[in-house]
Amino acid sequence: MDTADHFRAAVDNRDLTALDELFTEDISFYSPVKFAPFEGKQMVLGLFGVLLRTFSDFRYIGSYAGTASTSADDASGPSAVLLFRARVGGKEIHGIDLLHFDDDGRIKEFTVMVRPQSAVHALGEAVLAGLVADGLVPAPAGH
């Protein structure tokens, strides 16, 4: 079983401990709702805790493996794309998770892309609320 399979199993089982073992310490997570990436294992694990609570009916529906360049340093390396479907706040989401691996096979960069735009908006609001509730980010001004 490769890293992408282990990741998929960890998400299916909502197992943050297994995810912890798959991420590098300096993992970067590129979100569809935030320009700058979430940085570091502690923040990304916290984000996954929120995501696993936020999505309903989350399921992976396909995968591809190959190579791709990372966002951080444009270095080409092993990667995988996992296609998913889920619901957030009553909205159906279609998306992909793009995983980049380090030399040890751990996930060093993670990018999420989702559609449609209305689902991106619903996801952004739900995730922000979860991050604030968990104390991972401050509440936006005016709230």
JSON list of C-alpha atoms in Angstrom, two decimals:
[
{"chain": "A", "resi": 1, "resn": "MET", "atom": "CA", "xyz": [0.00, 0.00, 0.00]},
{"chain": "A", "resi": 2, "resn": "ASP", "atom": "CA", "xyz": [1.49, 3.37, -1.00]},
{"chain": "A", "resi": 3, "resn": "THR", "atom": "CA", "xyz": [1.18, 6.73, 0.78]},
{"chain": "A", "resi": 4, "resn": "ALA", "atom": "CA", "xyz": [-1.87, 7.80, -1.22]},
{"chain": "A", "resi": 5, "resn": "ASP", "atom": "CA", "xyz": [-3.65, 4.57, -0.24]},
{"chain": "A", "resi": 6, "resn": "HIS", "atom": "CA", "xyz": [-2.66, 5.04, 3.42]},
{"chain": "A", "resi": 7, "resn": "PHE", "atom": "CA", "xyz": [-3.91, 8.64, 3.25]},
{"chain": "A", "resi": 8, "resn": "ARG", "atom": "CA", "xyz": [-7.20, 7.56, 1.74]},
{"chain": "A", "resi": 9, "resn": "ALA", "atom": "CA", "xyz": [-7.67, 4.91, 4.44]},
{"chain": "A", "resi": 10, "resn": "ALA", "atom": "CA", "xyz": [-6.86, 7.45, 7.18]},
{"chain": "A", "resi": 11, "resn": "VAL", "atom": "CA", "xyz": [-9.45, 9.88, 5.81]},
{"chain": "A", "resi": 12, "resn": "ASP", "atom": "CA", "xyz": [-12.04, 7.11, 5.39]},
{"chain": "A", "resi": 13, "resn": "ASN", "atom": "CA", "xyz": [-11.44, 6.11, 9.03]},
{"chain": "A", "resi": 14, "resn": "ARG", "atom": "CA", "xyz": [-11.20, 9.74, 10.25]},
{"chain": "A", "resi": 15, "resn": "ASP", "atom": "CA", "xyz": [-7.86, 8.76, 11.81]},
{"chain": "A", "resi": 16, "resn": "LEU", "atom": "CA", "xyz": [-5.78, 11.87, 12.63]},
{"chain": "A", "resi": 17, "resn": "THR", "atom": "CA", "xyz": [-3.03, 9.73, 14.20]},
{"chain": "A", "resi": 18, "resn": "ALA", "atom": "CA", "xyz": [-2.50, 7.92, 10.90]},
{"chain": "A", "resi": 19, "resn": "LEU", "atom": "CA", "xyz": [-2.48, 11.28, 9.07]},
{"chain": "A", "resi": 20, "resn": "ASP", "atom": "CA", "xyz": [0.17, 12.56, 11.48]},
{"chain": "A", "resi": 21, "resn": "GLU", "atom": "CA", "xyz": [2.48, 9.75, 10.37]},
{"chain": "A", "resi": 22, "resn": "LEU", "atom": "CA", "xyz": [1.97, 10.59, 6.68]},
{"chain": "A", "resi": 23, "resn": "PHE", "atom": "CA", "xyz": [2.76, 14.33, 6.82]},
{"chain": "A", "resi": 24, "resn": "THR", "atom": "CA", "xyz": [6.19, 15.97, 6.82]},
{"chain": "A", "resi": 25, "resn": "GLU", "atom": "CA", "xyz": [6.86, 18.44, 9.66]},
{"chain": "A", "resi": 26, "resn": "ASP", "atom": "CA", "xyz": [6.88, 21.33, 7.18]},
{"chain": "A", "resi": 27, "resn": "ILE", "atom": "CA", "xyz": [3.85, 20.31, 5.10]},
{"chain": "A", "resi": 28, "resn": "SER", "atom": "CA", "xyz": [2.10, 23.05, 3.12]},
{"chain": "A", "resi": 29, "resn": "PHE", "atom": "CA", "xyz": [-1.66, 22.86, 2.55]},
{"chain": "A", "resi": 30, "resn": "TYR", "atom": "CA", "xyz": [-3.06, 24.97, -0.30]},
{"chain": "A", "resi": 31, "resn": "SER", "atom": "CA", "xyz": [-6.77, 25.63, 0.20]},
{"chain": "A", "resi": 32, "resn": "PRO", "atom": "CA", "xyz": [-9.32, 26.76, -2.39]},
{"chain": "A", "resi": 33, "resn": "VAL", "atom": "CA", "xyz": [-10.53, 29.47, 0.01]},
{"chain": "A", "resi": 34, "resn": "LYS", "atom": "CA", "xyz": [-7.23, 31.01, 1.19]},
{"chain": "A", "resi": 35, "resn": "PHE", "atom": "CA", "xyz": [-4.39, 32.43, -0.92]},
{"chain": "A", "resi": 36, "resn": "ALA", "atom": "CA", "xyz": [-1.49, 31.65, 1.44]},
{"chain": "A", "resi": 37, "resn": "PRO", "atom": "CA", "xyz": [-0.99, 28.00, 2.40]},
{"chain": "A", "resi": 38, "resn": "PHE", "atom": "CA", "xyz": [-1.53, 26.57, 5.85]},
{"chain": "A", "resi": 39, "resn": "GLU", "atom": "CA", "xyz": [1.98, 25.70, 7.06]},
{"chain": "A", "resi": 40, "resn": "GLY", "atom": "CA", "xyz": [3.33, 22.99, 9.37]},
{"chain": "A", "resi": 41, "resn": "LYS", "atom": "CA", "xyz": [2.11, 19.64, 10.59]},
{"chain": "A", "resi": 42, "resn": "GLN", "atom": "CA", "xyz": [0.31, 20.95, 13.71]},
{"chain": "A", "resi": 43, "resn": "MET", "atom": "CA", "xyz": [-1.78, 23.45, 11.72]},
{"chain": "A", "resi": 44, "resn": "VAL", "atom": "CA", "xyz": [-2.54, 21.01, 8.90]},
{"chain": "A", "resi": 45, "resn": "LEU", "atom": "CA", "xyz": [-3.61, 18.28, 11.34]},
{"chain": "A", "resi": 46, "resn": "GLY", "atom": "CA", "xyz": [-5.87, 20.82, 13.05]},
{"chain": "A", "resi": 47, "resn": "LEU", "atom": "CA", "xyz": [-7.31, 21.76, 9.67]},
{"chain": "A", "resi": 48, "resn": "PHE", "atom": "CA", "xyz": [-7.97, 18.10, 8.86]},
{"chain": "A", "resi": 49, "resn": "GLY", "atom": "CA", "xyz": [-9.79, 17.74, 12.17]},
{"chain": "A", "resi": 50, "resn": "VAL", "atom": "CA", "xyz": [-12.09, 20.55, 11.05]},
{"chain": "A", "resi": 51, "resn": "LEU", "atom": "CA", "xyz": [-12.47, 19.19, 7.51]},
{"chain": "A", "resi": 52, "resn": "LEU", "atom": "CA", "xyz": [-13.39, 15.71, 8.73]},
{"chain": "A", "resi": 53, "resn": "ARG", "atom": "CA", "xyz": [-16.17, 17.26, 10.84]},
{"chain": "A", "resi": 54, "resn": "THR", "atom": "CA", "xyz": [-17.31, 19.67, 8.10]},
{"chain": "A", "resi": 55, "resn": "PHE", "atom": "CA", "xyz": [-17.78, 17.31, 5.16]},
{"chain": "A", "resi": 56, "resn": "SER", "atom": "CA", "xyz": [-20.68, 14.90, 5.05]},
{"chain": "A", "resi": 57, "resn": "ASP", "atom": "CA", "xyz": [-20.94, 11.93, 2.72]},
{"chain": "A", "resi": 58, "resn": "PHE", "atom": "CA", "xyz": [-17.24, 12.35, 1.83]},
{"chain": "A", "resi": 59, "resn": "ARG", "atom": "CA", "xyz": [-15.96, 9.70, -0.55]},
{"chain": "A", "resi": 60, "resn": "TYR", "atom": "CA", "xyz": [-13.03, 9.24, -2.88]},
{"chain": "A", "resi": 61, "resn": "ILE", "atom": "CA", "xyz": [-14.15, 8.22, -6.35]},
{"chain": "A", "resi": 62, "resn": "GLY", "atom": "CA", "xyz": [-10.86, 7.77, -8.23]},
{"chain": "A", "resi": 63, "resn": "SER", "atom": "CA", "xyz": [-7.12, 8.36, -8.29]},
{"chain": "A", "resi": 64, "resn": "TYR", "atom": "CA", "xyz": [-4.18, 9.03, -10.58]},
{"chain": "A", "resi": 65, "resn": "ALA", "atom": "CA", "xyz": [-0.45, 8.74, -9.85]},
{"chain": "A", "resi": 66, "resn": "GLY", "atom": "CA", "xyz": [2.50, 10.35, -11.60]},
{"chain": "A", "resi": 67, "resn": "THR", "atom": "CA", "xyz": [4.82, 13.32, -11.20]},
{"chain": "A", "resi": 68, "resn": "ALA", "atom": "CA", "xyz": [4.18, 17.03, -10.86]},
{"chain": "A", "resi": 69, "resn": "SER", "atom": "CA", "xyz": [5.99, 20.20, -9.83]},
{"chain": "A", "resi": 70, "resn": "THR", "atom": "CA", "xyz": [5.33, 21.56, -6.36]},
{"chain": "A", "resi": 71, "resn": "SER", "atom": "CA", "xyz": [4.10, 25.08, -5.68]},
{"chain": "A", "resi": 72, "resn": "ALA", "atom": "CA", "xyz": [6.84, 25.78, -3.16]},
{"chain": "A", "resi": 73, "resn": "ASP", "atom": "CA", "xyz": [10.03, 25.14, -5.12]},
{"chain": "A", "resi": 74, "resn": "ASP", "atom": "CA", "xyz": [8.87, 24.02, -8.59]},
{"chain": "A", "resi": 75, "resn": "ALA", "atom": "CA", "xyz": [10.71, 20.72, -8.02]},
{"chain": "A", "resi": 76, "resn": "SER", "atom": "CA", "xyz": [9.21, 17.79, -9.88]},
{"chain": "A", "resi": 77, "resn": "GLY", "atom": "CA", "xyz": [8.52, 14.66, -7.90]},
{"chain": "A", "resi": 78, "resn": "PRO", "atom": "CA", "xyz": [6.10, 11.84, -7.20]},
{"chain": "A", "resi": 79, "resn": "SER", "atom": "CA", "xyz": [2.49, 12.88, -6.72]},
{"chain": "A", "resi": 80, "resn": "ALA", "atom": "CA", "xyz": [-1.05, 11.57, -6.68]},
{"chain": "A", "resi": 81, "resn": "VAL", "atom": "CA", "xyz": [-4.45, 13.03, -7.45]},
{"chain": "A", "resi": 82, "resn": "LEU", "atom": "CA", "xyz": [-7.46, 11.77, -5.50]},
{"chain": "A", "resi": 83, "resn": "LEU", "atom": "CA", "xyz": [-10.91, 12.66, -6.83]},
{"chain": "A", "resi": 84, "resn": "PHE", "atom": "CA", "xyz": [-13.68, 13.13, -4.29]},
{"chain": "A", "resi": 85, "resn": "ARG", "atom": "CA", "xyz": [-17.33, 14.03, -3.78]},
{"chain": "A", "resi": 86, "resn": "ALA", "atom": "CA", "xyz": [-18.86, 15.35, -0.58]},
{"chain": "A", "resi": 87, "resn": "ARG", "atom": "CA", "xyz": [-21.52, 17.64, 0.86]},
{"chain": "A", "resi": 88, "resn": "VAL", "atom": "CA", "xyz": [-21.07, 20.81, 2.89]},
{"chain": "A", "resi": 89, "resn": "GLY", "atom": "CA", "xyz": [-24.03, 22.76, 4.19]},
{"chain": "A", "resi": 90, "resn": "GLY", "atom": "CA", "xyz": [-26.36, 21.00, 1.77]},
{"chain": "A", "resi": 91, "resn": "LYS", "atom": "CA", "xyz": [-24.13, 21.76, -1.24]},
{"chain": "A", "resi": 92, "resn": "GLU", "atom": "CA", "xyz": [-22.65, 18.98, -3.39]},
{"chain": "A", "resi": 93, "resn": "ILE", "atom": "CA", "xyz": [-18.90, 19.38, -3.89]},
{"chain": "A", "resi": 94, "resn": "HIS", "atom": "CA", "xyz": [-16.70, 17.80, -6.55]},
{"chain": "A", "resi": 95, "resn": "GLY", "atom": "CA", "xyz": [-12.99, 18.07, -5.94]},
{"chain": "A", "resi": 96, "resn": "ILE", "atom": "CA", "xyz": [-9.48, 16.80, -6.13]},
{"chain": "A", "resi": 97, "resn": "ASP", "atom": "CA", "xyz": [-6.69, 16.43, -3.60]},
{"chain": "A", "resi": 98, "resn": "LEU", "atom": "CA", "xyz": [-3.22, 16.80, -5.13]},
{"chain": "A", "resi": 99, "resn": "LEU", "atom": "CA", "xyz": [-0.55, 15.18, -2.96]},
{"chain": "A", "resi": 100, "resn": "HIS", "atom": "CA", "xyz": [3.20, 15.75, -3.44]},
{"chain": "A", "resi": 101, "resn": "PHE", "atom": "CA", "xyz": [5.57, 13.33, -1.72]},
{"chain": "A", "resi": 102, "resn": "ASP", "atom": "CA", "xyz": [9.07, 13.78, -0.28]},
{"chain": "A", "resi": 103, "resn": "ASP", "atom": "CA", "xyz": [11.92, 11.31, -0.81]},
{"chain": "A", "resi": 104, "resn": "ASP", "atom": "CA", "xyz": [10.63, 9.18, 2.09]},
{"chain": "A", "resi": 105, "resn": "GLY", "atom": "CA", "xyz": [7.14, 8.98, 0.60]},
{"chain": "A", "resi": 106, "resn": "ARG", "atom": "CA", "xyz": [5.53, 11.34, 3.12]},
{"chain": "A", "resi": 107, "resn": "ILE", "atom": "CA", "xyz": [3.16, 14.13, 2.03]},
{"chain": "A", "resi": 108, "resn": "LYS", "atom": "CA", "xyz": [5.03, 17.44, 1.82]},
{"chain": "A", "resi": 109, "resn": "GLU", "atom": "CA", "xyz": [2.49, 19.49, -0.11]},
{"chain": "A", "resi": 110, "resn": "PHE", "atom": "CA", "xyz": [-1.27, 19.15, -0.36]},
{"chain": "A", "resi": 111, "resn": "THR", "atom": "CA", "xyz": [-3.51, 21.14, -2.70]},
{"chain": "A", "resi": 112, "resn": "VAL", "atom": "CA", "xyz": [-7.31, 21.03, -2.77]},
{"chain": "A", "resi": 113, "resn": "MET", "atom": "CA", "xyz": [-9.42, 22.19, -5.69]},
{"chain": "A", "resi": 114, "resn": "VAL", "atom": "CA", "xyz": [-13.23, 22.15, -5.59]},
{"chain": "A", "resi": 115, "resn": "ARG", "atom": "CA", "xyz": [-16.21, 23.18, -7.65]},
{"chain": "A", "resi": 116, "resn": "PRO", "atom": "CA", "xyz": [-18.77, 24.75, -8.00]},
{"chain": "A", "resi": 117, "resn": "GLN", "atom": "CA", "xyz": [-18.13, 28.25, -6.67]},
{"chain": "A", "resi": 118, "resn": "SER", "atom": "CA", "xyz": [-21.20, 28.15, -4.40]},
{"chain": "A", "resi": 119, "resn": "ALA", "atom": "CA", "xyz": [-19.77, 25.05, -2.73]},
{"chain": "A", "resi": 120, "resn": "VAL", "atom": "CA", "xyz": [-16.37, 26.74, -2.33]},
{"chain": "A", "resi": 121, "resn": "HIS", "atom": "CA", "xyz": [-18.10, 29.60, -0.51]},
{"chain": "A", "resi": 122, "resn": "ALA", "atom": "CA", "xyz": [-20.05, 27.22, 1.78]},
{"chain": "A", "resi": 123, "resn": "LEU", "atom": "CA", "xyz": [-16.87, 25.24, 2.48]},
{"chain": "A", "resi": 124, "resn": "GLY", "atom": "CA", "xyz": [-14.88, 28.38, 3.29]},
{"chain": "A", "resi": 125, "resn": "GLU", "atom": "CA", "xyz": [-17.46, 29.60, 5.80]},
{"chain": "A", "resi": 126, "resn": "ALA", "atom": "CA", "xyz": [-17.78, 26.21, 7.49]},
{"chain": "A", "resi": 127, "resn": "VAL", "atom": "CA", "xyz": [-14.01, 25.65, 7.72]},
{"chain": "A", "resi": 128, "resn": "LEU", "atom": "CA", "xyz": [-13.36, 29.16, 9.06]},
{"chain": "A", "resi": 129, "resn": "ALA", "atom": "CA", "xyz": [-15.98, 28.64, 11.76]},
{"chain": "A", "resi": 130, "resn": "GLY", "atom": "CA", "xyz": [-14.35, 25.33, 12.71]},
{"chain": "A", "resi": 131, "resn": "LEU", "atom": "CA", "xyz": [-10.83, 26.81, 12.79]},
{"chain": "A", "resi": 132, "resn": "VAL", "atom": "CA", "xyz": [-12.01, 29.66, 15.02]},
{"chain": "A", "resi": 133, "resn": "ALA", "atom": "CA", "xyz": [-13.93, 27.25, 17.28]},
{"chain": "A", "resi": 134, "resn": "ASP", "atom": "CA", "xyz": [-10.81, 25.08, 17.66]},
{"chain": "A", "resi": 135, "resn": "GLY", "atom": "CA", "xyz": [-8.62, 28.12, 18.41]},
{"chain": "A", "resi": 136, "resn": "LEU", "atom": "CA", "xyz": [-6.45, 27.59, 15.33]},
{"chain": "A", "resi": 137, "resn": "VAL", "atom": "CA", "xyz": [-7.13, 31.07, 13.88]},
{"chain": "A", "resi": 138, "resn": "PRO", "atom": "CA", "xyz": [-8.49, 34.25, 15.44]},
{"chain": "A", "resi": 139, "resn": "ALA", "atom": "CA", "xyz": [-12.05, 35.30, 14.74]},
{"chain": "A", "resi": 140, "resn": "PRO", "atom": "CA", "xyz": [-12.35, 37.71, 11.82]},
{"chain": "A", "resi": 141, "resn": "ALA", "atom": "CA", "xyz": [-12.69, 41.39, 12.72]},
{"chain": "A", "resi": 142, "resn": "GLY", "atom": "CA", "xyz": [-16.27, 42.39, 13.37]},
{"chain": "A", "resi": 143, "resn": "HIS", "atom": "CA", "xyz": [-17.34, 38.95, 14.65]}
]
